[in-house]
Amino acid sequence: MANNDSYTKLHNHMKETSLLGSCGSVLGWDERTYMPRGGSKHRGDQLALLAGLIHDRVTDKRVGQLLDEAEGKTGDLLTPESVNLRHWRRGYDRATKLPKSLVEEIARVTTMGQQVWGDAREKDDYAAFKPTLAEIIRLKKEEARALSNGGGLYDALLVDYEPGETTHNLKQVFKALRDDLIPLVEAIASAPRRPDLSILHRDYSVDRQETFGKMAAEAIGFDFAGGRLDVTTHPFCSGMGPGDTRITTRYDQNELNQAFFGILHEAGHGLYEQGLDPDHWGTPMGESVSLGIHESQSRTWENFVGRSRGFWRHFYPKLQEVFPEVLSDVSEDAFVFAVNDVRPSMIRVEADEITYNLHILLRFEMEIAMIEEDLSVDDVPSLWNQKFEHFFGFALENDTDGCLQDIHWSGGGVGYFPTYTLGNLYGAQFCDTATDELGDLDAQFAAGDFGPLKSWCTEKIYRQGMRYLPNELVKEVTGKPLSHEPLVRHLRLKYSELYGL
Amino acid sequence: MANNDSYTKLHNHMKETSLLGSCGSVLGWDERTYMPRGGSKHRGDQLALLAGLIHDRVTDKRVGQLLDEAEGKTGDLLTPESVNLRHWRRGYDRATKLPKSLVEEIARVTTMGQQVWGDAREKDDYAAFKPTLAEIIRLKKEEARALSNGGGLYDALLVDYEPGETTHNLKQVFKALRDDLIPLVEAIASAPRRPDLSILHRDYSVDRQETFGKMAAEAIGFDFAGGRLDVTTHPFCSGMGPGDTRITTRYDQNELNQAFFGILHEAGHGLYEQGLDPDHWGTPMGESVSLGIHESQSRTWENFVGRSRGFWRHFYPKLQEVFPEVLSDVSEDAFVFAVNDVRPSMIRVEADEITYNLHILLRFEMEIAMIEEDLSVDDVPSLWNQKFEHFFGFALENDTDGCLQDIHWSGGGVGYFPTYTLGNLYGAQFCDTATDELGDLDAQFAAGDFGPLKSWCTEKIYRQGMRYLPNELVKEVTGKPLSHEPLVRHLRLKYSELYGL
């Protein structure tokens, strides 16, 4: 048992800190959806104040004292008390290990860095971004050294996004994945069949896209009594607390895919948020476990469910009803093929279910090179381009579509990229087990029955909060450690059939 | 000069407190516009946390020490430093004079009280509300005694909404107003002409109501680059900080008036918020001075401007363009008459420009009776009904449309009602002076020119922040103390012409 008094004090302090953080979530959501543009300076002041108050609470010396008093008395490692103490300790140590001067310098450089990056990207001017990137890499290495306890530097950064994961393990799994995906992409590129993409680029009224998107999100289990769908430039999902999870998308009247699969993607994140245990809200036991596991849910509901044959067996007639004059001449086969188009492309965020992973593997290798192998920023574009040609089979023409395309590094997000592909890997591995336990999921989807999979995910993943580390959770749920095989198997099966390989 | 160091510390502390308060404003706006209903419990927790943090900051002993150090060294009473110190002192004394136990009891009783009131109102069951009302009146008297310094109890409550105003003065001005308004309402009731109200109850598409409402709000000067218009059940205006002022309304497809004049009303509040000095944001010099002065702006832009002949000379052709099939057979005269319909009615919030004040005067007299004259809650309905018949010339049939109709008392808002009529009085008095200084305002409105009045209000009222108390501001701007005469003159002139008196 924990020292009850200390644990209770700590619990209240931490929960109140989460509550304050959730106020910031509302302000952040508002900033990205409805805030008039004149309000941005003031919003910055508000968010900075909240961040400062939260930082003070997180690094408060009393937290360290209460942790010392409460720890080691909780018995079983899987009780909520033990789980919470473990994660609070990790967070406290991390927050107090970093010198304040370093935290402030990183904040300053990355705030400015995002502007410098934006300009450089627009002008295809890597040289303009280079000094900032060098500075950011230097600072992130310093951060990693302060946190690493003598271990690997990239490990120290990675753990911030994917606790418990190691560079060593990722290198092995990602290499195996890469070795299987490159030939698959090549086979698809020379396949006898190609989908007709023009059917996705007809006149799709935004109102009706929204109606259909909401219908689908609701059907897979997103609860609109405790959630919303709004419009934004860069779609996201924000869980603000029990009963309030909001997703966003963006519409293009001449393109169906982006908004619809965007909605399913964010609704997948939303199912995770809505499925967390409200009784543990504000503590690790009521929080999502990692970015990778979170992404496994968005990818599962977007791709494994939303791009499946069964899903469209159920939904395609409804889509035709919503857009009768647009889709009356398009067969279900043609439609399913079109939404599963695979082709090598330059831009990560526009990539398909297969090549998306190659974009991530490339970035992972670049980060390892910068953080662990002292790659000079002078050599970033050439190494990027060389890897790109190897992975994708054609050459890049500029840095805007190459090493300048993502905002992550300019904002200090180094070690974040792997979580996207981890999400795909976890998702496939979970779905394998779910199929073993629930039977033919595709047949269930075809009957419009998404409840069994949602309930399974809720019980096995969402309700667990942070009880297990991500790699422990995968083993707990699937009985096996992280592997590239379920994803590769799923992709090979699905795309062989579609492309007649 | 203030003790600079102490003043600066105080300034930073208070501004940061305002910043935290403005985070609450965003959460409050969201709660009333977009929050999914499932989020209300969590939102309550968030707002309670912010309120607690703000209370701690407001009553912090260091504030008292810093005030002691900074006061009496600021020279001229009208410098920003003097103004700010004066109001911070008032706020600090008020916040620290009230025992914490009393504050908490009032919060508890009024939170519950609003539910009890809602149920009682729905069931027309005054007896169910009576014990709660008795408790609230008892607590408000206790609060008044703690704050009164031996002065009048109602004065002590009033000052919370209208600093510097006195019960004695209000009694005199309100009595004079009542004595003039009752015969005017009677004259209108027996006038030879009546407007045709059916023209306001045609099929007005909500989309087009919104388009027209925004056009009008923008024309009078509401800045949508720093503001928004959204939909809510109980319309309000919320100034969240520089560059972000939001107004709301509610639409009825079969009624034009409510949404449109609601938009003008809230846009009037919005002009005040947008006209405050951003350099003084977060301090009294950058805040609105009182509820009454705030209401003077909503009433000015809704009634003095929005219900004027000139306004519709400019806007009626545009309204006809927006609703061609609905209004082609309606003349400007008929329309202006309809939007200026006057008739005694039971419900305050639905009342016209004249009888609205009678509703307020009745409530003011009731509050005096309860707070100063120990009226028993047993006698509230009978006294209300007796006064109502005297003021309005007909009898009420139930308490739901009588003493149970408003939420204010159940929420602890005693002393609030007078600010509505003060708003009408201030507004008429300001507009008298504006006419003297700017010339024929109605002719300017007819030319679509609202800039001169807006600039005048901005300079004379909005930019002054809390430099003057409300009664001082009226005298400063108009050269005269608060009087019922400008309002009565305005109403007599306008309605004699409309009704052919």
Tab-separated table of C-alpha atoms in Angstrom, chain B residues 223-390:
chain	number	residue	atom	x	y	z
B	223	ASP	CA	-14.740	44.252	-36.272
B	224	PHE	CA	-15.009	40.639	-37.407
B	225	ALA	CA	-11.237	40.332	-37.801
B	226	GLY	CA	-11.228	40.607	-34.027
B	227	GLY	CA	-14.573	39.018	-33.346
B	228	ARG	CA	-17.182	36.398	-34.175
B	229	LEU	CA	-20.914	35.854	-34.225
B	230	ASP	CA	-22.220	32.466	-33.093
B	231	VAL	CA	-25.436	30.832	-31.995
B	232	THR	CA	-26.462	30.212	-28.395
B	233	THR	CA	-29.568	29.761	-26.266
B	234	HIS	CA	-29.070	32.830	-24.062
B	235	PRO	CA	-27.242	35.430	-26.157
B	236	PHE	CA	-24.250	37.229	-24.668
B	237	CYS	CA	-21.096	39.124	-25.583
B	238	SER	CA	-17.726	38.030	-24.315
B	239	GLY	CA	-14.578	40.129	-24.562
B	240	MET	CA	-11.719	37.687	-24.222
B	241	GLY	CA	-8.909	40.118	-24.705
B	242	PRO	CA	-7.434	42.397	-27.358
B	243	GLY	CA	-8.466	41.261	-30.807
B	244	ASP	CA	-11.035	38.737	-29.628
B	245	THR	CA	-14.590	39.804	-28.821
B	246	ARG	CA	-17.410	37.377	-29.490
B	247	ILE	CA	-21.126	37.955	-29.772
B	248	THR	CA	-23.944	35.437	-29.999
B	249	THR	CA	-27.596	35.342	-30.940
B	250	ARG	CA	-30.394	32.861	-31.542
B	251	TYR	CA	-32.496	32.552	-34.652
B	252	ASP	CA	-36.132	31.754	-35.243
B	253	GLN	CA	-37.024	31.083	-38.845
B	254	ASN	CA	-40.473	32.598	-38.290
B	255	GLU	CA	-39.434	35.734	-36.464
B	256	LEU	CA	-37.054	38.441	-37.604
B	257	ASN	CA	-36.847	40.726	-34.585
B	258	GLN	CA	-35.299	38.628	-31.907
B	259	ALA	CA	-32.125	37.599	-33.712
B	260	PHE	CA	-31.553	40.886	-35.510
B	261	PHE	CA	-31.959	43.249	-32.577
B	262	GLY	CA	-30.184	40.696	-30.442
B	263	ILE	CA	-27.196	40.972	-32.777
B	264	LEU	CA	-27.248	44.777	-32.631
B	265	HIS	CA	-27.567	44.623	-28.845
B	266	GLU	CA	-24.594	42.305	-28.440
B	267	ALA	CA	-22.639	44.174	-31.104
B	268	GLY	CA	-23.156	47.307	-28.976
B	269	HIS	CA	-21.543	45.494	-26.059
B	270	GLY	CA	-18.931	44.318	-28.536
B	271	LEU	CA	-18.084	47.855	-29.691
B	272	TYR	CA	-17.369	48.744	-26.077
B	273	GLU	CA	-15.107	45.713	-25.622
B	274	GLN	CA	-13.330	46.301	-28.926
B	275	GLY	CA	-12.960	49.993	-28.086
B	276	LEU	CA	-11.155	49.457	-24.764
B	277	ASP	CA	-7.521	50.508	-24.690
B	278	PRO	CA	-5.453	47.385	-25.487
B	279	ASP	CA	-2.358	48.952	-23.909
B	280	HIS	CA	-4.161	48.874	-20.573
B	281	TRP	CA	-5.683	45.435	-21.041
B	282	GLY	CA	-5.945	43.459	-17.827
B	283	THR	CA	-6.017	46.537	-15.577
B	284	PRO	CA	-8.940	48.802	-14.586
B	285	MET	CA	-7.805	51.454	-17.068
B	286	GLY	CA	-8.490	48.964	-19.836
B	287	GLU	CA	-11.759	47.588	-18.463
B	288	SER	CA	-15.387	48.582	-18.876
B	289	VAL	CA	-16.557	50.719	-15.994
B	290	SER	CA	-19.840	49.088	-14.963
B	291	LEU	CA	-22.722	46.928	-16.083
B	292	GLY	CA	-24.893	50.027	-16.458
B	293	ILE	CA	-22.480	51.791	-18.769
B	294	HIS	CA	-21.987	48.546	-20.691
B	295	GLU	CA	-25.745	48.247	-21.084
B	296	SER	CA	-25.927	51.852	-22.239
B	297	GLN	CA	-23.934	50.788	-25.272
B	298	SER	CA	-25.990	47.712	-26.111
B	299	ARG	CA	-29.188	49.781	-25.758
B	300	THR	CA	-27.809	52.676	-27.760
B	301	TRP	CA	-26.863	50.491	-30.707
B	302	GLU	CA	-29.938	48.299	-30.480
B	303	ASN	CA	-32.569	50.967	-29.856
B	304	PHE	CA	-31.327	54.496	-30.417
B	305	VAL	CA	-29.532	53.462	-33.603
B	306	GLY	CA	-31.146	50.195	-34.660
B	307	ARG	CA	-34.768	51.196	-34.159
B	308	SER	CA	-34.338	54.666	-35.626
B	309	ARG	CA	-35.925	55.940	-38.812
B	310	GLY	CA	-32.514	56.807	-40.269
B	311	PHE	CA	-31.105	53.330	-39.690
B	312	TRP	CA	-33.900	51.766	-41.697
B	313	ARG	CA	-33.820	54.456	-44.360
B	314	HIS	CA	-30.353	53.028	-45.053
B	315	PHE	CA	-30.938	49.361	-44.264
B	316	TYR	CA	-34.521	48.612	-45.259
B	317	PRO	CA	-33.803	48.474	-48.998
B	318	LYS	CA	-30.938	46.089	-48.204
B	319	LEU	CA	-33.218	43.952	-46.060
B	320	GLN	CA	-35.707	43.848	-48.918
B	321	GLU	CA	-32.910	42.686	-51.212
B	322	VAL	CA	-32.025	39.883	-48.787
B	323	PHE	CA	-35.686	38.816	-48.392
B	324	PRO	CA	-37.272	39.930	-51.681
B	325	GLU	CA	-40.147	37.450	-51.680
B	326	VAL	CA	-40.966	38.201	-48.025
B	327	LEU	CA	-40.857	41.991	-47.850
B	328	SER	CA	-41.682	43.309	-51.314
B	329	ASP	CA	-45.185	44.290	-50.202
B	330	VAL	CA	-44.084	45.995	-46.969
B	331	SER	CA	-43.331	49.715	-46.851
B	332	GLU	CA	-40.491	51.246	-44.853
B	333	ASP	CA	-43.078	53.000	-42.676
B	334	ALA	CA	-44.882	49.784	-41.856
B	335	PHE	CA	-41.605	48.048	-41.074
B	336	VAL	CA	-40.252	50.794	-38.809
B	337	PHE	CA	-43.593	50.910	-36.990
B	338	ALA	CA	-43.546	47.144	-36.477
B	339	VAL	CA	-40.054	47.046	-34.978
B	340	ASN	CA	-41.138	49.788	-32.584
B	341	ASP	CA	-44.257	48.100	-31.306
B	342	VAL	CA	-45.018	48.990	-27.679
B	343	ARG	CA	-47.394	47.031	-25.492
B	344	PRO	CA	-47.543	46.011	-21.852
B	345	SER	CA	-46.530	42.395	-21.408
B	346	MET	CA	-45.685	39.972	-18.640
B	347	ILE	CA	-42.157	38.985	-19.629
B	348	ARG	CA	-39.200	41.330	-19.143
B	349	VAL	CA	-36.926	39.861	-21.788
B	350	GLU	CA	-39.583	40.205	-24.454
B	351	ALA	CA	-40.506	43.779	-23.558
B	352	ASP	CA	-40.158	46.828	-25.779
B	353	GLU	CA	-37.971	49.907	-25.354
B	354	ILE	CA	-40.471	51.644	-23.029
B	355	THR	CA	-42.150	49.000	-20.906
B	356	TYR	CA	-38.829	47.240	-20.320
B	357	ASN	CA	-38.071	49.948	-17.797
B	358	LEU	CA	-41.304	49.333	-15.897
B	359	HIS	CA	-40.254	45.700	-15.480
B	360	ILE	CA	-36.985	46.895	-14.000
B	361	LEU	CA	-38.503	49.510	-11.714
B	362	LEU	CA	-40.814	46.855	-10.303
B	363	ARG	CA	-37.860	44.545	-9.564
B	364	PHE	CA	-35.880	47.395	-8.038
B	365	GLU	CA	-38.728	48.170	-5.656
B	366	MET	CA	-39.055	44.496	-4.784
B	367	GLU	CA	-35.339	44.252	-3.999
B	368	ILE	CA	-35.471	47.343	-1.786
B	369	ALA	CA	-38.422	45.827	0.041
B	370	MET	CA	-36.614	42.521	0.571
B	371	ILE	CA	-33.214	43.903	1.532
B	372	GLU	CA	-34.023	47.172	3.285
B	373	GLU	CA	-37.594	46.764	4.497
B	374	ASP	CA	-37.572	43.136	5.630
B	375	LEU	CA	-40.354	42.054	3.331
B	376	SER	CA	-41.154	38.466	4.175
B	377	VAL	CA	-40.697	35.986	1.351
B	378	ASP	CA	-44.287	34.971	2.096
B	379	ASP	CA	-45.386	38.307	0.697
B	380	VAL	CA	-43.219	38.434	-2.424
B	381	PRO	CA	-45.850	37.155	-4.906
B	382	SER	CA	-48.642	39.378	-3.652
B	383	LEU	CA	-46.506	42.514	-3.606
B	384	TRP	CA	-45.135	41.686	-7.070
B	385	ASN	CA	-48.621	41.176	-8.480
B	386	GLN	CA	-49.937	44.342	-6.864
B	387	LYS	CA	-47.110	46.435	-8.299
B	388	PHE	CA	-47.453	44.747	-11.680
B	389	GLU	CA	-51.114	45.660	-11.986
B	390	HIS	CA	-50.342	49.215	-10.981
